Amino acid sequence: MDLFVTGNGQVRGRRVGGGVVAVLGVPYAAPPFGGDRFKAPRAADGWRGVRECVSFGTIAPQSAVLPGTPAWSPGDEDVLSLNVWTGGDVDGRRPVLVWIHGGAYTFGSSAQPDFDATALVEAGLVVVTLNYRLGFEGFGHLPDPTYPDNRGLLDQIAALEWVRDNIAAFGGDPANVTVAGQSAGATSVACLTVAKRARGLFHRAIAHSLVGPVYSRRLAAVTTRLVADAAGVPATVEGLTGASPYDLVRASDQVVAHLREDPSAGARHYDPVLYGPVADGDLLPADPLAVDPADRAEVDLLVCHATEEFWLLDAVGSSKKVTTEAQLNTFARDFGLPDRLVAAYRALMPDASVLDVYLAIYGDMSFAEYSSRFAERHARAGRRTYLSRFARRRVTEGGVVHPWHCADIPFVFGTLDLPELAFLIGGPPSAEDHELSRRMIRAWADFAATGDPGWQPLGAADEAGRAAGEAGTGAEASEAGTVRIWATGGTDGTTYGAFRAAWRTVDYAVVHP
C-alpha cells in the first residue's frame, strides 16, 4: 500500500524496494515565514485530493551544500515537512522512531542520503525523519518575548504531535515512540526530555554524540548583535524581521569567519557555532545536564558517542589548528580547563602530537563528557539507561580512519554502501563493517520496541566505578558490561575509561564558558 490518510488529507508515497514505502515531504506545520516568521509553528493547512509525496521537501535556510542533498534557495519557504518510512502494513502497530538530524543547528536536513531508513524499516520499525528551522530562523534571539527563542525545538515538538495524531495510519504505534538524534539532534533530544511541552509525545530516547552546553539568553543576545551588525540592520525586531532569510544566513557566515580569525574571541575562536537551544526559562528551564534528573521525562535512554569525535572537525577544516604547546595552553585557559587535565591527557598519549592531544581533549569535552554525564545522571534518577561507544577504526593506504563524529550514523541506518558516505567511514565497507552495522541496527530496533538494546543498563551505583567496569574482549564489550563498545575486529575501545577517569575531578560546569 502506498496511499495513506492523514488529518490534513491523503498522501501517496513511493516504493523504495524490499516492501518499504517512503512518503516524503509531508507538511507538519505551515511555512514559517511572512506573518509566521520567528513565531511558534502553526498547523499546516489541509488539501483536497491526493498529495504526491515522492520527493523530499524544501530544506531550511542555510548556506551548506551537502553531497546528495538538495540545496536551499532564497524564496524556498515550505520548510517544515517530514518523511515517513514504513512497511506499508497499516494494520500493524510497529514501534516508531523519529529522527532529528544534526548540523550545529545551522545546516543539514532529513534529505541526507545517510538517513535513508530502509534498513530500519526492514528491522521492524516505522521511521519518521524531519526538517526544522535552523540558524537564526530557528534559534536566533529577538528582543521581544512575542518571538520565542527555541523555534527549532518547537518545530520538533510540532512534528512529534503530528506523529501522535497520524502515525497509526502508516502502521506505527503512537504509544511506542522513540525520539532519536545525533550531535545537535542528540542535544535536541536531551532538551525534549526536559521540556514539559513535549511530555507524553515520546516514550524512549536515543542520543548519539550529545554536545553541550545550551546557550544562555545573554550569549544568544550577544550573537544577535553580531549578526545584525554583519547584516547591516539594527538588533531590533524591526531590523531583524526586515532582513531576509538569505541576509541572515550570509551575515551568520560572516560572523563565523570573523570569530575564527579573532583569538580574543576566547572559546568561540576554536569552532564557532553561533546557534543552539537557549535556556529561556520557559520551554527550556536550563541546560539539560543541569536539570534535576527527576524533572526529566520518565523515558528509557540510549546514549552513544564516538571515541575520537573531533578528528572529523579537524579534517573538514571547521576547527582551529592547535599545533604548539603555547597554543594548547591558551586553549585550556580559554575553556577553563585545569592543568592537571591536560597533563593527564599527555600521560595517556605519550607519543601523540600536540594536535592530537588537543583534538582528544576538545572532543571529549564537547561530546564524550556531556554524553556520558547525561546518561549517568539519567540512570541516577532510577531511569533505565544504556551507554555505548563507537570505536571502529581502520588503517588504509591513506592512513588511519578514525572513529570520529558522524561515522556511527551510516552504521545505525545501514547506509554504508552509499558513495557519498565513503569519506565518513574511510572507503568501501568491509564484511566486518556490515556485520557491525547489522548489530547496531538490531540494537536500535530492539530498544525502540522494548527499551532493551541487548546489554546491561547503567545503575545508580555504576557512576563512581564505571570507568573500571567497561568490560570487553577483542572488538566488543561483553554482555556483562554496562558499556557496549561498537568496533570491528582488531580494535579495542575498552581502554577509553582511562580518559573518562581524567575528568572525574573536573568541575564540568566551568568547562564550557
Coordinates of C-alpha atoms in Angstrom, one line a residue:
M1 CA 0.0 0.0 0.0
D2 CA 1.4 3.5 -0.9
L3 CA -1.7 5.6 -0.2
F4 CA -2.3 6.9 3.3
V5 CA -4.8 9.2 5.0
T6 CA -3.6 11.9 7.4
G7 CA -5.5 14.6 9.3
N8 CA -4.7 17.1 6.6
G9 CA -5.5 14.9 3.6
Q10 CA -4.4 11.9 1.6
V11 CA -0.8 11.3 0.7
R12 CA 0.9 8.9 -1.7
G13 CA 4.5 7.8 -1.3
R14 CA 6.8 5.7 -3.4
R15 CA 8.1 2.2 -3.1
V16 CA 11.9 2.1 -2.5
G17 CA 12.4 -1.7 -2.5
G18 CA 12.1 -4.5 -0.1
G19 CA 8.4 -3.7 0.6
V20 CA 9.4 -0.3 2.1
V21 CA 7.3 2.7 1.2
A22 CA 8.8 6.3 1.6
V23 CA 6.2 9.1 2.0
L24 CA 8.3 12.2 1.5
G25 CA 7.8 15.9 2.1
V26 CA 4.6 15.8 4.2
P27 CA 3.9 19.2 5.8
Y28 CA 3.5 19.0 9.6
A29 CA 3.3 22.8 10.0
A30 CA 2.7 25.9 7.9
P31 CA 5.6 27.7 6.2
P32 CA 7.2 29.8 9.0
F33 CA 7.6 33.0 7.0
G34 CA 5.5 36.1 6.3
G35 CA 3.4 36.8 9.4
D36 CA 4.5 33.5 10.9
R37 CA 8.2 34.2 10.8
F38 CA 10.1 33.9 14.1
K39 CA 7.0 32.5 15.8
A40 CA 5.9 29.2 17.1
P41 CA 4.9 26.8 14.3
R42 CA 1.3 26.9 13.1
A43 CA -0.7 23.9 12.0
A44 CA -0.4 23.1 8.3
D45 CA -3.4 23.7 6.0
G46 CA -5.2 20.8 4.6
W47 CA -5.6 19.8 1.0
R48 CA -8.1 18.1 -1.3
G49 CA -7.4 15.0 -3.3
V50 CA -4.2 13.1 -3.1
R51 CA -0.9 14.8 -2.4
E52 CA 2.0 13.1 -4.2
C53 CA 4.8 12.8 -1.6
V54 CA 7.5 11.2 -3.6
S55 CA 10.4 13.7 -3.1
F56 CA 11.9 15.4 -0.1
G57 CA 10.6 18.8 1.0
T58 CA 12.4 22.1 0.9
I59 CA 15.2 22.3 3.4
A60 CA 15.6 25.1 6.0
P61 CA 17.6 28.2 5.1
Q62 CA 21.3 27.5 5.1
S63 CA 24.5 28.0 3.0
A64 CA 25.7 24.4 3.2
V65 CA 25.5 22.2 0.2
L66 CA 25.9 18.6 1.3
P67 CA 26.6 15.6 -1.0
G68 CA 23.4 14.0 -2.4
T69 CA 21.2 16.6 -0.7
P70 CA 19.1 19.5 -2.2
A71 CA 20.4 23.0 -1.5
W72 CA 18.3 25.8 -0.1
S73 CA 17.4 28.7 -2.4
P74 CA 16.1 32.2 -1.4
G75 CA 12.3 32.0 -1.7
D76 CA 12.1 28.4 -0.5
E77 CA 9.6 28.7 2.4
D78 CA 7.7 25.4 2.9
V79 CA 10.4 24.0 5.1
L80 CA 8.6 22.3 7.9
S81 CA 8.0 18.8 6.4
L82 CA 8.7 15.3 7.4
N83 CA 9.1 11.9 5.8
V84 CA 7.6 8.5 6.8
W85 CA 9.3 5.3 6.0
T86 CA 7.0 2.3 6.6
G87 CA 6.5 -1.3 5.6
G88 CA 3.1 -0.4 4.3
D89 CA 1.2 -2.7 6.7
V90 CA -1.3 -0.2 8.1
D91 CA -3.0 -2.8 10.2
G92 CA 0.2 -3.4 12.3
R93 CA 1.4 -1.5 15.3
R94 CA 5.1 -1.1 14.7
P95 CA 7.4 0.8 17.1
V96 CA 8.1 4.3 15.8
L97 CA 11.5 6.0 15.6
V98 CA 11.5 9.8 15.0
W99 CA 14.9 11.1 13.7
I100 CA 16.2 14.6 14.4
H101 CA 19.3 15.4 12.2
G102 CA 22.4 17.2 13.4
G103 CA 24.4 20.0 11.8
A104 CA 25.4 22.5 14.5
Y105 CA 21.8 23.8 14.4
T106 CA 22.9 25.6 11.2
F107 CA 22.9 23.1 8.4
G108 CA 21.6 19.7 7.4
S109 CA 18.3 18.1 6.6
S110 CA 16.2 14.9 6.6
A111 CA 17.1 14.5 2.9
Q112 CA 20.7 13.5 3.6
P113 CA 21.4 10.1 2.0
D114 CA 22.7 8.6 5.3
F115 CA 19.2 8.9 6.7
D116 CA 17.6 6.5 4.2
A117 CA 15.6 4.4 6.7
T118 CA 15.0 1.3 4.6
A119 CA 17.1 -0.9 6.8
L120 CA 15.5 0.2 10.0
V121 CA 12.0 -0.4 8.5
E122 CA 13.2 -3.9 7.5
A123 CA 14.2 -4.3 11.1
G124 CA 10.6 -3.8 12.2
L125 CA 10.2 0.0 12.7
V126 CA 8.2 2.9 11.2
V127 CA 10.7 5.8 10.9
V128 CA 9.9 9.5 10.7
T129 CA 12.7 12.0 9.7
L130 CA 12.0 15.7 9.8
N131 CA 13.2 19.2 8.9
Y132 CA 13.1 22.0 11.4
R133 CA 14.2 25.6 11.4
L134 CA 18.0 26.2 11.7
G135 CA 20.3 29.1 12.2
F136 CA 18.8 32.5 13.1
E137 CA 15.4 31.4 11.8
G138 CA 15.3 28.6 14.3
F139 CA 17.4 29.7 17.3
G140 CA 18.2 33.4 16.9
H141 CA 17.1 35.6 19.8
L142 CA 14.8 38.6 19.2
P143 CA 14.4 41.2 21.9
D144 CA 10.7 40.7 22.3
P145 CA 9.0 37.8 24.2
T146 CA 6.4 37.6 21.4
Y147 CA 9.1 35.7 19.5
P148 CA 10.2 32.5 21.3
D149 CA 13.9 31.7 21.3
N150 CA 13.7 28.0 20.7
R151 CA 11.7 27.9 17.5
G152 CA 13.6 24.9 16.2
L153 CA 12.7 22.9 19.3
L154 CA 9.1 24.0 18.9
D155 CA 9.1 22.7 15.3
Q156 CA 10.4 19.3 16.6
I157 CA 7.5 19.2 19.2
A158 CA 5.0 20.0 16.4
A159 CA 6.4 17.1 14.4
L160 CA 6.0 14.8 17.4
E161 CA 2.4 16.0 17.8
W162 CA 1.9 15.1 14.1
V163 CA 3.3 11.7 14.8
R164 CA 0.9 11.2 17.7
D165 CA -2.1 12.2 15.6
N166 CA -1.2 10.5 12.3
I167 CA 1.3 7.7 12.6
A168 CA -1.3 4.9 13.1
A169 CA -2.3 5.5 9.5
F170 CA 1.2 4.3 8.5
G171 CA 1.2 1.2 10.7
G172 CA 3.0 2.9 13.6
D173 CA 2.1 2.7 17.3
P174 CA 1.6 6.2 18.8
A175 CA 2.0 4.7 22.2
N176 CA 5.5 3.4 21.4
V177 CA 7.6 6.3 20.0
T178 CA 11.3 6.7 20.3
V179 CA 12.9 10.1 19.5
A180 CA 16.5 9.9 18.3
G181 CA 19.2 12.3 17.1
Q182 CA 22.9 12.8 16.6
S183 CA 25.0 15.8 17.6
A184 CA 22.7 18.9 17.5
G185 CA 19.9 16.4 17.0
A186 CA 21.0 14.5 20.1
T187 CA 21.1 17.6 22.3
S188 CA 17.7 18.5 20.8
V189 CA 16.5 15.1 22.2
A190 CA 18.0 15.9 25.6
C191 CA 16.2 19.3 25.5
L192 CA 12.9 17.5 24.7
T193 CA 13.3 15.3 27.8
V194 CA 13.3 18.4 30.0
A195 CA 10.7 20.4 28.0
K196 CA 7.3 19.9 29.8
R197 CA 5.6 20.8 26.5
A198 CA 7.0 17.6 25.0
R199 CA 5.8 15.3 27.8
G200 CA 3.9 12.2 26.6
L201 CA 4.9 12.6 23.0
F202 CA 7.6 10.0 23.1
H203 CA 8.5 7.1 25.4
R204 CA 12.2 6.4 24.7
A205 CA 15.1 8.5 23.6
I206 CA 18.3 7.7 21.6
A207 CA 21.1 10.3 21.7
H208 CA 24.4 9.9 19.7
S209 CA 27.1 12.4 20.4
L210 CA 25.3 15.0 22.6
V211 CA 27.1 18.3 22.5
G212 CA 26.8 21.0 25.2
P213 CA 26.1 23.3 26.7
V214 CA 23.0 25.1 25.5
Y215 CA 23.2 28.9 25.3
S216 CA 22.3 31.5 27.9
R217 CA 20.0 34.3 26.9
R218 CA 22.9 36.6 27.4
L219 CA 25.1 34.8 24.9
A220 CA 22.1 34.5 22.5
A221 CA 21.7 38.3 22.7
V222 CA 25.4 38.8 22.0
T223 CA 25.1 36.6 18.9
T224 CA 22.1 38.6 17.7
R225 CA 24.0 41.9 17.9
L226 CA 26.9 40.4 16.0
V227 CA 24.7 39.0 13.2
A228 CA 22.6 42.2 13.0
D229 CA 25.8 44.2 12.7
A230 CA 27.1 41.9 9.9
A231 CA 23.7 42.2 8.1
G232 CA 23.7 46.0 8.4
V233 CA 20.5 46.2 10.4
P234 CA 19.7 47.3 13.9
A235 CA 19.4 44.4 16.5
T236 CA 15.7 45.2 16.9
V237 CA 12.5 43.3 16.0
E238 CA 12.0 45.7 13.1
G239 CA 15.6 45.4 11.9
L240 CA 15.7 41.6 12.1
T241 CA 12.3 40.9 10.6
G242 CA 13.2 43.3 7.8
A243 CA 16.3 41.2 6.9
S244 CA 15.6 38.4 4.6
P245 CA 16.5 34.8 5.5
Y246 CA 19.3 35.0 2.9
D247 CA 20.6 38.1 4.6
L248 CA 20.8 36.4 8.0
V249 CA 22.4 33.3 6.6
R250 CA 25.1 35.4 4.9
A251 CA 25.6 37.5 8.0
S252 CA 25.9 34.4 10.2
D253 CA 28.6 33.0 7.9
Q254 CA 30.5 36.3 8.1
V255 CA 30.4 36.3 11.9
V256 CA 31.7 32.7 12.0
A257 CA 34.6 33.7 9.7
H258 CA 35.4 36.6 11.9
L259 CA 35.4 34.6 15.1
R260 CA 37.7 32.0 13.5
E261 CA 40.3 34.8 12.9
D262 CA 39.9 36.5 16.2
P263 CA 41.9 34.9 19.1
S264 CA 40.3 37.4 21.5
A265 CA 37.0 35.6 20.9
G266 CA 38.0 33.1 23.5
A267 CA 36.2 29.8 23.4
R268 CA 34.2 30.8 20.3
H269 CA 37.5 31.2 18.4
Y270 CA 38.2 27.4 18.1
D271 CA 35.0 26.1 16.4
P272 CA 32.4 28.9 16.2
V273 CA 28.9 27.6 16.5
L274 CA 26.6 30.6 16.7
Y275 CA 23.2 28.9 17.4
G276 CA 21.7 26.4 19.6
P277 CA 18.9 25.9 22.1
V278 CA 18.6 28.7 24.6
A279 CA 17.9 28.2 28.3
D280 CA 15.0 30.7 28.2
G281 CA 13.3 29.7 31.5
D282 CA 10.2 28.8 29.6
L283 CA 10.4 25.9 27.1
L284 CA 13.9 25.1 28.3
P285 CA 14.4 25.8 32.0
A286 CA 18.2 25.2 32.0
D287 CA 20.9 23.2 30.2
P288 CA 19.6 19.5 30.2
L289 CA 22.7 18.4 32.1
A290 CA 21.9 20.9 34.9
V291 CA 18.2 20.0 35.2
D292 CA 17.5 17.7 38.1
P293 CA 17.1 14.2 36.5
A294 CA 13.9 13.7 38.5
D295 CA 12.5 16.6 36.4
R296 CA 13.3 14.9 33.1
A297 CA 10.7 12.8 31.2
E298 CA 10.4 9.3 32.5
V299 CA 11.8 7.6 29.4
D300 CA 14.3 4.9 28.7
L301 CA 17.5 6.4 27.3
L302 CA 20.2 5.0 25.0
V303 CA 23.4 7.2 24.6
C304 CA 26.4 6.7 22.3
H305 CA 29.4 8.8 21.4
A306 CA 32.4 8.2 19.2
T307 CA 35.8 7.9 20.9
E308 CA 37.7 10.3 18.6
E309 CA 34.9 12.8 17.8
F310 CA 36.9 15.9 17.0
W311 CA 39.1 14.4 14.3
L312 CA 36.3 15.0 11.8
L313 CA 36.1 18.7 12.6
D314 CA 39.8 19.0 12.0
A315 CA 39.6 17.0 8.8
V316 CA 36.9 19.3 7.3
G317 CA 38.6 22.4 8.5
S318 CA 35.9 23.7 10.8
S319 CA 38.1 23.9 13.9
K320 CA 41.2 25.9 14.7
K321 CA 44.5 24.1 14.4
V322 CA 46.4 23.9 17.6
T323 CA 50.0 22.6 17.0
T324 CA 52.2 24.1 19.7
E325 CA 52.4 23.8 23.4
A326 CA 51.7 27.5 23.8
Q327 CA 48.5 27.2 21.7
L328 CA 47.4 24.2 23.7
N329 CA 47.9 26.1 27.0
T330 CA 45.9 29.0 25.6
F331 CA 43.1 26.7 24.5
A332 CA 43.0 25.2 28.0
R333 CA 42.8 28.7 29.6
D334 CA 40.1 29.8 27.2
F335 CA 37.9 26.9 28.3
G336 CA 38.8 26.9 32.0
L337 CA 40.5 23.5 31.9
P338 CA 42.7 22.7 34.8
D339 CA 46.4 22.0 34.2
R340 CA 46.0 18.5 35.7
L341 CA 43.6 17.5 32.9
V342 CA 46.0 18.5 30.1
A343 CA 48.8 16.7 32.0
A344 CA 46.6 13.6 32.3
Y345 CA 46.0 13.5 28.5
R346 CA 49.7 14.0 27.8
A347 CA 50.4 11.0 30.1
L348 CA 47.7 8.9 28.4
M349 CA 49.0 9.9 24.9
P350 CA 52.8 10.0 25.4
D351 CA 53.7 9.7 21.6
A352 CA 50.9 11.9 20.3
S353 CA 51.4 15.2 18.6
V354 CA 50.1 18.4 20.2
L355 CA 47.3 18.5 17.6
D356 CA 46.1 15.0 18.6
V357 CA 46.2 15.8 22.3
Y358 CA 44.1 19.0 21.6
L359 CA 41.6 17.1 19.4
A360 CA 41.2 14.4 22.1
I361 CA 40.6 16.9 24.8
Y362 CA 38.3 19.1 22.7
G363 CA 36.2 16.1 21.5
D364 CA 35.9 14.6 25.0
M365 CA 35.0 18.0 26.5
S366 CA 32.4 18.8 23.8
F367 CA 30.8 15.4 23.2
A368 CA 32.0 12.4 25.3
E369 CA 31.7 14.0 28.7
Y370 CA 28.4 15.7 28.0
S371 CA 27.0 12.4 26.6
S372 CA 28.3 10.2 29.4
R373 CA 27.3 12.5 32.2
F374 CA 23.8 13.0 30.7
A375 CA 23.4 9.2 30.7
E376 CA 24.8 8.7 34.2
R377 CA 22.5 11.4 35.7
H378 CA 19.5 9.8 34.0
A379 CA 20.4 6.5 35.5
R380 CA 21.0 8.0 38.9
A381 CA 17.3 9.1 38.9
G382 CA 16.4 5.4 38.5
R383 CA 15.6 5.6 34.8
R384 CA 16.6 2.7 32.6
T385 CA 19.7 4.0 30.7
Y386 CA 22.2 2.4 28.3
L387 CA 25.6 3.7 27.3
S388 CA 27.7 2.7 24.3
R389 CA 30.8 4.0 22.4
F390 CA 31.7 3.9 18.8
A391 CA 35.3 2.8 18.4
R392 CA 35.6 1.3 14.9
R393 CA 39.0 2.1 13.4
R394 CA 40.6 1.2 10.1
V395 CA 44.1 1.5 8.7
T396 CA 44.1 2.2 5.0
E397 CA 46.7 3.2 2.4
G398 CA 45.7 6.8 3.1
G399 CA 46.2 6.4 6.9
V400 CA 44.1 5.9 9.9
V401 CA 40.3 6.1 9.6
H402 CA 39.2 7.5 13.0
P403 CA 36.0 6.7 14.9
W404 CA 35.1 10.3 14.5
H405 CA 32.0 12.4 14.7
C406 CA 29.1 11.2 12.4
A407 CA 30.9 8.0 11.4
D408 CA 28.5 5.9 13.5
I409 CA 25.4 7.1 11.7
P410 CA 25.8 5.1 8.4
F411 CA 26.2 2.0 10.6
V412 CA 22.9 2.6 12.5
F413 CA 21.0 3.4 9.3
G414 CA 22.6 0.7 7.3
T415 CA 23.7 3.1 4.5
L416 CA 27.4 2.1 4.5
D417 CA 27.5 1.4 0.7
L418 CA 26.5 4.9 -0.4
P419 CA 29.4 6.5 -2.3
E420 CA 28.5 9.9 -0.7
L421 CA 29.5 8.4 2.7
A422 CA 32.9 6.9 1.8
F423 CA 34.7 9.8 3.4
L424 CA 32.9 9.4 6.7
I425 CA 33.8 5.7 7.0
G426 CA 37.1 5.6 5.1
G427 CA 36.2 4.0 1.8
P428 CA 34.1 1.0 0.8
P429 CA 32.8 -1.0 3.8
S430 CA 34.2 -4.4 4.7
A431 CA 32.3 -7.6 5.6
E432 CA 33.1 -6.8 9.3
D433 CA 31.7 -3.3 8.8
H434 CA 28.4 -4.8 7.5
E435 CA 28.2 -7.2 10.5
L436 CA 28.8 -4.3 12.9
S437 CA 26.1 -2.3 11.1
R438 CA 23.6 -5.3 11.5
R439 CA 24.3 -5.4 15.2
M440 CA 23.9 -1.7 15.7
I441 CA 20.6 -1.7 13.7
R442 CA 19.3 -4.6 15.8
A443 CA 20.2 -2.7 19.0
W444 CA 18.3 0.4 17.9
A445 CA 15.3 -1.7 16.7
D446 CA 15.1 -3.7 19.9
F447 CA 15.5 -0.6 22.1
A448 CA 12.7 1.1 20.2
A449 CA 10.5 -1.9 20.5
T450 CA 11.2 -2.9 24.2
G451 CA 13.6 -0.5 25.8
D452 CA 16.4 -3.1 25.9
P453 CA 19.2 -2.9 23.2
G454 CA 20.8 -6.1 24.4
W455 CA 23.2 -5.3 27.2
Q456 CA 23.1 -4.3 30.9
P457 CA 21.8 -0.8 31.8
L458 CA 23.7 1.6 33.9
G459 CA 22.8 1.5 37.5
A460 CA 22.8 4.2 40.2
A461 CA 25.9 2.5 41.7
D462 CA 27.7 2.5 38.4
E463 CA 28.6 6.2 38.2
A464 CA 31.6 6.1 40.6
G465 CA 33.2 2.9 39.4
R466 CA 32.1 2.5 35.8
A467 CA 35.4 3.6 34.3
A468 CA 36.9 0.5 35.7
G469 CA 34.0 -1.6 34.7
E470 CA 34.0 -1.2 30.9
A471 CA 34.3 -4.9 30.2
G472 CA 35.3 -6.3 26.9
T473 CA 37.3 -8.8 25.0
G474 CA 38.5 -8.1 21.5
A475 CA 36.2 -6.0 19.4
E476 CA 33.1 -5.5 21.6
A477 CA 32.3 -5.3 25.3
S478 CA 30.9 -8.4 26.8
E479 CA 27.2 -8.8 27.6
A480 CA 28.1 -8.5 31.2
G481 CA 29.5 -4.9 30.8
T482 CA 27.5 -1.8 31.3
V483 CA 29.1 0.0 28.3
R484 CA 28.8 -1.5 24.8
I485 CA 31.8 -0.9 22.6
W486 CA 30.9 -0.8 18.9
A487 CA 34.0 -1.8 16.9
T488 CA 35.3 -4.3 14.4
G489 CA 38.0 -6.9 14.8
G490 CA 41.4 -5.7 15.9
T491 CA 40.0 -2.6 17.6
D492 CA 39.9 -2.5 21.4
G493 CA 37.9 0.5 22.6
T494 CA 37.7 -0.6 26.2
T495 CA 40.7 1.5 27.3
Y496 CA 38.6 4.6 26.9
G497 CA 37.7 4.5 30.6
A498 CA 41.2 5.9 31.4
F499 CA 40.3 9.2 29.6
R500 CA 37.0 9.4 31.4
A501 CA 38.8 8.9 34.7
A502 CA 40.8 12.1 33.9
W503 CA 37.6 14.1 34.0
R504 CA 36.3 12.7 37.4
T505 CA 37.8 15.6 39.4
V506 CA 37.0 18.3 36.8
D507 CA 34.1 20.7 37.6
Y508 CA 32.4 20.2 34.3
A509 CA 30.1 23.2 34.9
V510 CA 33.0 25.6 34.3
V511 CA 34.4 23.7 31.2
H512 CA 32.1 25.4 28.8
P513 CA 32.1 29.2 29.4

